[in-house]
Amino acid sequence: AHVPAAPRPASVLAYSSTSGSPAQVLRGYGHDEVADEHVIDEVVMRVLASFRESATPDEKLELERARPSIPREIDRALLLDASVAMQIYDLDENNRYRLRARFWDKYDED
């Protein structure tokens, strides 16, 4: 019996240029780190504000004790909100690292 080959995935255009116009890199393949930093800051500030408004004193103490780790529910909120805000389905490790580091930076500012 002959098993049909799996269908090949559709190709995705990662970079495009045409003569006479500037090159364009699609989102997710090249990124504007300055814009990403702004988005990361906004996401972190929203998640922190939400946490501070709803957390009990015990939950706030638990966050302090867990440092440098971020509790799973807060980390999940950071990752999901950043993914939506940056319009990237799966954040790369660099963005995850920056997001988590900014969480503690912003936390310490208040």
PDB file of C-alpha atoms in Angstrom:
ATOM      1  CA  ALA A   1       0.000   0.000   0.000  1.00  0.00           C
ATOM      2  CA  HIS A   2       1.236   3.441  -0.895  1.00  0.00           C
ATOM      3  CA  VAL A   3       0.993   6.109   1.812  1.00  0.00           C
ATOM      4  CA  PRO A   4       0.501   9.580   0.341  1.00  0.00           C
ATOM      5  CA  ALA A   5       3.078  12.149   1.329  1.00  0.00           C
ATOM      6  CA  ALA A   6       2.035  14.751   3.858  1.00  0.00           C
ATOM      7  CA  PRO A   7       1.017  18.015   2.242  1.00  0.00           C
ATOM      8  CA  ARG A   8       3.749  20.622   2.219  1.00  0.00           C
ATOM      9  CA  PRO A   9       3.031  23.671   4.342  1.00  0.00           C
ATOM     10  CA  ALA A  10       2.220  26.839   2.461  1.00  0.00           C
ATOM     11  CA  SER A  11       5.223  29.083   2.227  1.00  0.00           C
ATOM     12  CA  VAL A  12       5.267  32.320   4.162  1.00  0.00           C
ATOM     13  CA  LEU A  13       6.772  35.452   2.719  1.00  0.00           C
ATOM     14  CA  ALA A  14       9.184  36.823   5.298  1.00  0.00           C
ATOM     15  CA  TYR A  15      10.816  39.557   3.257  1.00  0.00           C
ATOM     16  CA  SER A  16       9.626  41.418   0.236  1.00  0.00           C
ATOM     17  CA  SER A  17      10.958  44.222  -1.877  1.00  0.00           C
ATOM     18  CA  THR A  18      10.050  45.700  -5.196  1.00  0.00           C
ATOM     19  CA  SER A  19      12.085  47.979  -7.359  1.00  0.00           C
ATOM     20  CA  GLY A  20      11.455  51.628  -6.658  1.00  0.00           C
ATOM     21  CA  SER A  21      10.016  51.147  -3.176  1.00  0.00           C
ATOM     22  CA  PRO A  22      11.566  50.481   0.224  1.00  0.00           C
ATOM     23  CA  ALA A  23      12.020  46.937   1.449  1.00  0.00           C
ATOM     24  CA  GLN A  24       9.423  45.630   3.875  1.00  0.00           C
ATOM     25  CA  VAL A  25       9.989  43.038   6.579  1.00  0.00           C
ATOM     26  CA  LEU A  26       6.860  41.339   7.852  1.00  0.00           C
ATOM     27  CA  ARG A  27       6.031  41.489  11.569  1.00  0.00           C
ATOM     28  CA  GLY A  28       7.686  38.714  13.497  1.00  0.00           C
ATOM     29  CA  TYR A  29      10.701  38.403  11.206  1.00  0.00           C
ATOM     30  CA  GLY A  30      12.288  41.719  11.910  1.00  0.00           C
ATOM     31  CA  HIS A  31      11.086  44.034  14.575  1.00  0.00           C
ATOM     32  CA  ASP A  32      11.338  47.521  15.859  1.00  0.00           C
ATOM     33  CA  GLU A  33      12.891  47.100  19.287  1.00  0.00           C
ATOM     34  CA  VAL A  34      11.983  50.647  20.347  1.00  0.00           C
ATOM     35  CA  ALA A  35       8.308  50.040  19.593  1.00  0.00           C
ATOM     36  CA  ASP A  36       8.508  46.641  21.289  1.00  0.00           C
ATOM     37  CA  GLU A  37       9.996  48.242  24.425  1.00  0.00           C
ATOM     38  CA  HIS A  38       7.083  50.678  24.552  1.00  0.00           C
ATOM     39  CA  VAL A  39       4.575  47.841  24.181  1.00  0.00           C
ATOM     40  CA  ILE A  40       6.367  45.770  26.816  1.00  0.00           C
ATOM     41  CA  ASP A  41       6.297  48.691  29.252  1.00  0.00           C
ATOM     42  CA  GLU A  42       2.575  49.237  28.670  1.00  0.00           C
ATOM     43  CA  VAL A  43       1.765  45.551  29.163  1.00  0.00           C
ATOM     44  CA  VAL A  44       3.851  45.321  32.332  1.00  0.00           C
ATOM     45  CA  MET A  45       2.272  48.462  33.808  1.00  0.00           C
ATOM     46  CA  ARG A  46      -1.265  47.168  33.111  1.00  0.00           C
ATOM     47  CA  VAL A  47      -0.562  43.737  34.607  1.00  0.00           C
ATOM     48  CA  LEU A  48       1.130  45.267  37.655  1.00  0.00           C
ATOM     49  CA  ALA A  49      -1.739  47.722  38.193  1.00  0.00           C
ATOM     50  CA  SER A  50      -4.245  44.889  37.989  1.00  0.00           C
ATOM     51  CA  PHE A  51      -2.229  42.761  40.407  1.00  0.00           C
ATOM     52  CA  ARG A  52      -1.814  45.587  42.912  1.00  0.00           C
ATOM     53  CA  GLU A  53      -5.530  46.412  42.835  1.00  0.00           C
ATOM     54  CA  SER A  54      -6.702  42.832  43.342  1.00  0.00           C
ATOM     55  CA  ALA A  55      -3.951  41.120  45.358  1.00  0.00           C
ATOM     56  CA  THR A  56      -4.238  40.458  49.059  1.00  0.00           C
ATOM     57  CA  PRO A  57      -1.359  41.377  51.365  1.00  0.00           C
ATOM     58  CA  ASP A  58      -0.427  37.675  51.484  1.00  0.00           C
ATOM     59  CA  GLU A  59      -0.296  37.477  47.663  1.00  0.00           C
ATOM     60  CA  LYS A  60       1.908  40.578  47.548  1.00  0.00           C
ATOM     61  CA  LEU A  61       4.231  39.024  50.126  1.00  0.00           C
ATOM     62  CA  GLU A  62       4.288  35.771  48.146  1.00  0.00           C
ATOM     63  CA  LEU A  63       5.345  37.706  45.031  1.00  0.00           C
ATOM     64  CA  GLU A  64       8.201  39.329  46.963  1.00  0.00           C
ATOM     65  CA  ARG A  65       9.351  35.979  48.334  1.00  0.00           C
ATOM     66  CA  ALA A  66       9.241  34.295  44.916  1.00  0.00           C
ATOM     67  CA  ARG A  67      11.529  36.876  43.376  1.00  0.00           C
ATOM     68  CA  PRO A  68      13.176  36.618  40.845  1.00  0.00           C
ATOM     69  CA  SER A  69      10.532  34.136  39.730  1.00  0.00           C
ATOM     70  CA  ILE A  70       7.148  35.422  38.643  1.00  0.00           C
ATOM     71  CA  PRO A  71       4.093  33.452  39.770  1.00  0.00           C
ATOM     72  CA  ARG A  72       2.524  31.432  36.973  1.00  0.00           C
ATOM     73  CA  GLU A  73      -0.743  33.414  36.783  1.00  0.00           C
ATOM     74  CA  ILE A  74       1.091  36.753  36.513  1.00  0.00           C
ATOM     75  CA  ASP A  75       3.559  35.342  33.983  1.00  0.00           C
ATOM     76  CA  ARG A  76       0.690  33.966  31.911  1.00  0.00           C
ATOM     77  CA  ALA A  77      -1.037  37.373  31.924  1.00  0.00           C
ATOM     78  CA  LEU A  78       2.207  39.081  30.861  1.00  0.00           C
ATOM     79  CA  LEU A  79       2.811  36.638  28.006  1.00  0.00           C
ATOM     80  CA  LEU A  80      -0.766  36.650  26.720  1.00  0.00           C
ATOM     81  CA  ASP A  81      -1.155  40.426  26.897  1.00  0.00           C
ATOM     82  CA  ALA A  82       2.212  40.990  25.212  1.00  0.00           C
ATOM     83  CA  SER A  83       1.398  38.464  22.506  1.00  0.00           C
ATOM     84  CA  VAL A  84      -1.849  40.263  21.703  1.00  0.00           C
ATOM     85  CA  ALA A  85      -0.308  43.738  21.917  1.00  0.00           C
ATOM     86  CA  MET A  86       2.666  42.807  19.713  1.00  0.00           C
ATOM     87  CA  GLN A  87       0.494  40.765  17.339  1.00  0.00           C
ATOM     88  CA  ILE A  88       2.861  37.804  17.653  1.00  0.00           C
ATOM     89  CA  TYR A  89       1.334  34.394  18.347  1.00  0.00           C
ATOM     90  CA  ASP A  90       4.449  32.920  19.966  1.00  0.00           C
ATOM     91  CA  LEU A  91       6.836  35.337  21.655  1.00  0.00           C
ATOM     92  CA  ASP A  92      10.482  34.478  21.128  1.00  0.00           C
ATOM     93  CA  GLU A  93      12.821  33.938  24.055  1.00  0.00           C
ATOM     94  CA  ASN A  94      14.287  37.442  23.744  1.00  0.00           C
ATOM     95  CA  ASN A  95      10.858  39.066  24.132  1.00  0.00           C
ATOM     96  CA  ARG A  96       9.979  36.755  27.024  1.00  0.00           C
ATOM     97  CA  TYR A  97      13.207  37.657  28.811  1.00  0.00           C
ATOM     98  CA  ARG A  98      12.707  41.405  28.253  1.00  0.00           C
ATOM     99  CA  LEU A  99       9.094  41.195  29.429  1.00  0.00           C
ATOM    100  CA  ARG A 100      10.001  39.398  32.654  1.00  0.00           C
ATOM    101  CA  ALA A 101      12.966  41.686  33.375  1.00  0.00           C
ATOM    102  CA  ARG A 102      10.814  44.795  32.820  1.00  0.00           C
ATOM    103  CA  PHE A 103       8.236  43.373  35.234  1.00  0.00           C
ATOM    104  CA  TRP A 104      10.721  43.612  38.101  1.00  0.00           C
ATOM    105  CA  ASP A 105      12.096  46.959  36.886  1.00  0.00           C
ATOM    106  CA  LYS A 106       8.597  48.467  36.893  1.00  0.00           C
ATOM    107  CA  TYR A 107       7.728  46.733  40.155  1.00  0.00           C
ATOM    108  CA  ASP A 108      10.725  48.402  41.835  1.00  0.00           C
ATOM    109  CA  GLU A 109       9.807  51.846  40.494  1.00  0.00           C
ATOM    110  CA  ASP A 110       6.710  52.020  42.701  1.00  0.00           C
TER     111      ASP A 110
END
